[in-house]
PDB file of C-alpha atoms in Angstrom:
ATOM      1  CA  ILE A   1     -74.170 171.500 142.551  1.00  0.00           C
ATOM      2  CA  LYS A   2     -71.535 173.781 143.999  1.00  0.00           C
ATOM      3  CA  SER A   3     -73.218 177.089 143.473  1.00  0.00           C
ATOM      4  CA  LEU A   4     -76.569 178.375 142.417  1.00  0.00           C
ATOM      5  CA  ILE A   5     -77.271 181.569 140.601  1.00  0.00           C
ATOM      6  CA  ALA A   6     -80.971 182.192 140.415  1.00  0.00           C
ATOM      7  CA  ILE A   7     -82.663 185.508 139.942  1.00  0.00           C
ATOM      8  CA  PRO A   8     -86.411 185.170 140.249  1.00  0.00           C
ATOM      9  CA  LEU A   9     -88.330 188.138 138.928  1.00  0.00           C
ATOM     10  CA  PHE A  10     -92.028 188.611 139.388  1.00  0.00           C
ATOM     11  CA  PHE A  11     -94.259 190.505 136.997  1.00  0.00           C
ATOM     12  CA  THR A  12     -97.954 191.069 137.397  1.00  0.00           C
ATOM     13  CA  ASP A  13    -100.213 191.741 134.465  1.00  0.00           C
ATOM     14  CA  LEU A  14    -102.014 195.037 135.037  1.00  0.00           C
ATOM     15  CA  PHE A  15    -105.308 193.403 134.116  1.00  0.00           C
ATOM     16  CA  SER A  16    -104.890 190.165 136.037  1.00  0.00           C
ATOM     17  CA  ASN A  17    -104.174 189.005 139.555  1.00  0.00           C
ATOM     18  CA  ASP A  18    -101.974 186.175 138.284  1.00  0.00           C
ATOM     19  CA  PRO A  19     -98.289 186.941 138.730  1.00  0.00           C
ATOM     20  CA  LEU A  20     -95.789 185.774 136.140  1.00  0.00           C
ATOM     21  CA  SER A  21     -92.550 184.525 137.656  1.00  0.00           C
ATOM     22  CA  ILE A  22     -89.324 184.550 135.670  1.00  0.00           C
ATOM     23  CA  GLY A  23     -86.027 183.063 136.778  1.00  0.00           C
ATOM     24  CA  PHE A  24     -82.563 182.307 135.497  1.00  0.00           C
ATOM     25  CA  TRP A  25     -80.254 179.463 136.470  1.00  0.00           C
ATOM     26  CA  ASN A  26     -76.756 178.381 135.498  1.00  0.00           C
ATOM     27  CA  ALA A  27     -77.030 174.571 135.255  1.00  0.00           C
ATOM     28  CA  GLU A  28     -73.219 174.280 135.494  1.00  0.00           C
ATOM     29  CA  ASN A  29     -72.184 171.958 132.680  1.00  0.00           C
ATOM     30  CA  LEU A  30     -75.337 169.909 132.274  1.00  0.00           C
ATOM     31  CA  PHE A  31     -73.941 167.551 129.632  1.00  0.00           C
ATOM     32  CA  ASP A  32     -75.094 164.165 128.421  1.00  0.00           C
ATOM     33  CA  MET A  33     -72.709 161.181 128.446  1.00  0.00           C
ATOM     34  CA  ILE A  34     -72.201 160.967 124.682  1.00  0.00           C
ATOM     35  CA  ASP A  35     -68.988 162.256 123.137  1.00  0.00           C
ATOM     36  CA  ASP A  36     -69.989 164.421 120.183  1.00  0.00           C
ATOM     37  CA  PRO A  37     -67.009 164.426 117.788  1.00  0.00           C
ATOM     38  CA  SER A  38     -67.956 167.901 116.527  1.00  0.00           C
ATOM     39  CA  LYS A  39     -67.705 169.402 120.035  1.00  0.00           C
ATOM     40  CA  ASN A  40     -65.133 169.519 122.784  1.00  0.00           C
ATOM     41  CA  ASP A  41     -67.362 167.697 125.289  1.00  0.00           C
ATOM     42  CA  ASP A  42     -65.352 164.517 125.820  1.00  0.00           C
ATOM     43  CA  GLU A  43     -64.537 165.236 129.487  1.00  0.00           C
ATOM     44  CA  PHE A  44     -68.224 164.649 130.363  1.00  0.00           C
ATOM     45  CA  ALA A  45     -68.613 161.547 128.166  1.00  0.00           C
ATOM     46  CA  ILE A  46     -68.317 157.970 129.373  1.00  0.00           C
ATOM     47  CA  GLY A  47     -64.589 157.296 129.700  1.00  0.00           C
ATOM     48  CA  GLY A  48     -63.835 161.025 129.939  1.00  0.00           C
ATOM     49  CA  ARG A  49     -61.888 162.937 132.573  1.00  0.00           C
ATOM     50  CA  LYS A  50     -64.956 163.456 134.795  1.00  0.00           C
ATOM     51  CA  ASN A  51     -65.597 159.681 135.078  1.00  0.00           C
ATOM     52  CA  VAL A  52     -69.280 160.120 134.320  1.00  0.00           C
ATOM     53  CA  ASP A  53     -71.527 157.073 134.214  1.00  0.00           C
ATOM     54  CA  GLN A  54     -75.304 156.591 134.134  1.00  0.00           C
ATOM     55  CA  LYS A  55     -75.559 156.755 137.928  1.00  0.00           C
ATOM     56  CA  ILE A  56     -73.717 160.106 138.073  1.00  0.00           C
ATOM     57  CA  TYR A  57     -75.764 161.499 135.176  1.00  0.00           C
ATOM     58  CA  ASN A  58     -79.035 160.447 136.838  1.00  0.00           C
ATOM     59  CA  LEU A  59     -77.912 162.077 140.092  1.00  0.00           C
ATOM     60  CA  LYS A  60     -77.050 165.324 138.259  1.00  0.00           C
ATOM     61  CA  ILE A  61     -80.512 165.347 136.603  1.00  0.00           C
ATOM     62  CA  LYS A  62     -82.172 164.624 139.964  1.00  0.00           C
ATOM     63  CA  ASN A  63     -80.254 167.412 141.709  1.00  0.00           C
ATOM     64  CA  CYS A  64     -80.972 169.836 138.890  1.00  0.00           C
ATOM     65  CA  SER A  65     -84.677 168.973 138.993  1.00  0.00           C
ATOM     66  CA  GLU A  66     -84.700 169.854 142.697  1.00  0.00           C
ATOM     67  CA  VAL A  67     -83.318 173.303 141.853  1.00  0.00           C
ATOM     68  CA  VAL A  68     -85.967 173.771 139.140  1.00  0.00           C
ATOM     69  CA  SER A  69     -88.589 172.683 141.677  1.00  0.00           C
ATOM     70  CA  ASP A  70     -87.285 175.155 144.274  1.00  0.00           C
ATOM     71  CA  LEU A  71     -87.374 177.973 141.725  1.00  0.00           C
ATOM     72  CA  ASP A  72     -90.864 176.956 140.505  1.00  0.00           C
ATOM     73  CA  VAL A  73     -91.090 179.788 137.963  1.00  0.00           C
ATOM     74  CA  ASP A  74     -93.283 180.251 134.904  1.00  0.00           C
ATOM     75  CA  ILE A  75     -90.361 181.087 132.612  1.00  0.00           C
ATOM     76  CA  LEU A  76     -86.874 179.781 133.345  1.00  0.00           C
ATOM     77  CA  GLY A  77     -83.768 180.786 131.438  1.00  0.00           C
ATOM     78  CA  LEU A  78     -80.978 178.214 131.590  1.00  0.00           C
ATOM     79  CA  CYS A  79     -77.337 178.379 130.620  1.00  0.00           C
ATOM     80  CA  GLU A  80     -74.537 175.824 130.413  1.00  0.00           C
ATOM     81  CA  VAL A  81     -76.719 173.065 128.992  1.00  0.00           C
ATOM     82  CA  GLU A  82     -75.409 170.836 126.215  1.00  0.00           C
ATOM     83  CA  ASN A  83     -78.417 169.940 124.114  1.00  0.00           C
ATOM     84  CA  ILE A  84     -82.123 169.238 123.862  1.00  0.00           C
ATOM     85  CA  LYS A  85     -81.649 165.729 125.302  1.00  0.00           C
ATOM     86  CA  VAL A  86     -80.472 166.996 128.704  1.00  0.00           C
ATOM     87  CA  LEU A  87     -83.277 169.565 128.702  1.00  0.00           C
ATOM     88  CA  LYS A  88     -85.878 166.883 128.025  1.00  0.00           C
ATOM     89  CA  ASP A  89     -84.361 164.680 130.751  1.00  0.00           C
ATOM     90  CA  LEU A  90     -84.498 167.586 133.196  1.00  0.00           C
ATOM     91  CA  ASN A  91     -88.055 168.454 132.213  1.00  0.00           C
ATOM     92  CA  THR A  92     -89.130 164.825 132.669  1.00  0.00           C
ATOM     93  CA  ALA A  93     -87.528 164.760 136.122  1.00  0.00           C
ATOM     94  CA  TYR A  94     -89.674 167.770 137.127  1.00  0.00           C
ATOM     95  CA  PRO A  95     -93.197 166.769 136.044  1.00  0.00           C
ATOM     96  CA  LYS A  96     -95.076 169.462 137.994  1.00  0.00           C
ATOM     97  CA  ARG A  97     -95.034 171.921 135.099  1.00  0.00           C
ATOM     98  CA  ASN A  98     -94.188 169.991 131.927  1.00  0.00           C
ATOM     99  CA  TYR A  99     -92.461 173.007 130.445  1.00  0.00           C
ATOM    100  CA  ASP A 100     -92.205 173.677 126.753  1.00  0.00           C
ATOM    101  CA  ILE A 101     -88.576 174.081 125.724  1.00  0.00           C
ATOM    102  CA  ILE A 102     -86.830 176.548 123.469  1.00  0.00           C
ATOM    103  CA  HIS A 103     -83.274 175.577 122.568  1.00  0.00           C
ATOM    104  CA  TYR A 104     -80.845 176.235 119.744  1.00  0.00           C
ATOM    105  CA  ASP A 105     -77.374 174.775 119.325  1.00  0.00           C
ATOM    106  CA  SER A 106     -74.826 177.520 119.859  1.00  0.00           C
ATOM    107  CA  PRO A 107     -71.544 177.944 117.984  1.00  0.00           C
ATOM    108  CA  ASP A 108     -69.620 177.362 121.239  1.00  0.00           C
ATOM    109  CA  ASN A 109     -66.818 174.809 120.703  1.00  0.00           C
ATOM    110  CA  ARG A 110     -67.766 172.879 123.870  1.00  0.00           C
ATOM    111  CA  GLY A 111     -71.427 172.793 122.908  1.00  0.00           C
ATOM    112  CA  ILE A 112     -72.591 174.933 125.813  1.00  0.00           C
ATOM    113  CA  ASP A 113     -76.000 176.385 125.029  1.00  0.00           C
ATOM    114  CA  ASN A 114     -78.708 178.541 126.538  1.00  0.00           C
ATOM    115  CA  ALA A 115     -82.337 177.492 126.722  1.00  0.00           C
ATOM    116  CA  LEU A 116     -85.722 178.577 127.957  1.00  0.00           C
ATOM    117  CA  PHE A 117     -88.339 176.553 129.815  1.00  0.00           C
ATOM    118  CA  TYR A 118     -91.781 178.105 129.832  1.00  0.00           C
ATOM    119  CA  ASP A 119     -95.153 177.121 131.236  1.00  0.00           C
ATOM    120  CA  LYS A 120     -97.575 177.077 128.322  1.00  0.00           C
ATOM    121  CA  LYS A 121    -100.465 177.534 130.745  1.00  0.00           C
ATOM    122  CA  LYS A 122     -99.125 180.987 131.642  1.00  0.00           C
ATOM    123  CA  CYS A 123     -97.762 182.222 128.327  1.00  0.00           C
ATOM    124  CA  LYS A 124     -97.414 181.171 124.730  1.00  0.00           C
ATOM    125  CA  GLU A 125     -94.980 181.798 121.944  1.00  0.00           C
ATOM    126  CA  SER A 126     -95.913 184.297 119.319  1.00  0.00           C
ATOM    127  CA  SER A 127     -92.646 184.075 117.397  1.00  0.00           C
ATOM    128  CA  ARG A 128     -89.410 182.139 117.404  1.00  0.00           C
ATOM    129  CA  ARG A 129     -86.417 182.735 115.171  1.00  0.00           C
ATOM    130  CA  TYR A 130     -82.812 181.783 115.663  1.00  0.00           C
ATOM    131  CA  ARG A 131     -80.752 184.685 117.029  1.00  0.00           C
ATOM    132  CA  ALA A 132     -83.796 186.872 117.338  1.00  0.00           C
ATOM    133  CA  PRO A 133     -85.929 187.702 120.347  1.00  0.00           C
ATOM    134  CA  TRP A 134     -88.383 185.064 121.502  1.00  0.00           C
ATOM    135  CA  ARG A 135     -91.734 186.699 121.990  1.00  0.00           C
ATOM    136  CA  CYS A 136     -94.099 185.542 124.694  1.00  0.00           C
ATOM    137  CA  VAL A 137     -97.782 186.474 124.919  1.00  0.00           C
ATOM    138  CA  ILE A 138     -99.238 186.666 128.407  1.00  0.00           C
ATOM    139  CA  ASN A 139    -102.954 186.782 129.095  1.00  0.00           C
ATOM    140  CA  GLU A 140    -103.532 187.469 125.389  1.00  0.00           C
ATOM    141  CA  ARG A 141    -102.507 191.108 125.849  1.00  0.00           C
ATOM    142  CA  LYS A 142     -98.920 191.654 126.826  1.00  0.00           C
ATOM    143  CA  TYR A 143     -95.797 190.843 124.873  1.00  0.00           C
ATOM    144  CA  TYR A 144     -92.406 190.182 126.410  1.00  0.00           C
ATOM    145  CA  ASN A 145     -89.265 189.708 124.342  1.00  0.00           C
ATOM    146  CA  PHE A 146     -86.399 187.534 125.531  1.00  0.00           C
ATOM    147  CA  ILE A 147     -83.042 187.355 123.796  1.00  0.00           C
ATOM    148  CA  SER A 148     -79.772 185.609 124.522  1.00  0.00           C
ATOM    149  CA  ARG A 149     -76.386 187.176 123.940  1.00  0.00           C
ATOM    150  CA  ARG A 150     -74.272 186.036 121.031  1.00  0.00           C
ATOM    151  CA  LYS A 151     -70.930 184.395 121.484  1.00  0.00           C
ATOM    152  CA  LEU A 152     -68.475 186.990 122.824  1.00  0.00           C
ATOM    153  CA  PHE A 153     -65.289 185.735 121.193  1.00  0.00           C
TER     154      PHE A 153
END
């Protein structure tokens, strides 16, 4: 992992002493090894330009899980992830929290998506719709909306 962009934010519920931590991380091309013919992801597939194999993929997941562990936030926004499979692999590699995952396939031609990990012990979903804000309920009182940008081109 060449660079890390992480912005941890900390919010405290006015009626609780429990802080809610929120972070964001660019996972830098976290792709699986399968060439999806409907996406331009072949460079990360087995036999592709990046020479990825199971050992390299496992190392990438391990290294990414260390970053998630270092961040150790209640809600984590992720970008540059390919699909739900890599998110589940990453979540499995970091068992401390067992995050719930929110992910939608984007219209990006490479298959690069955004996702959200959240700790269901700290907050819960109150609504989820594609291309609409995700609403999170915290301590049964507060609502926070999270939304991802649409494709820019």
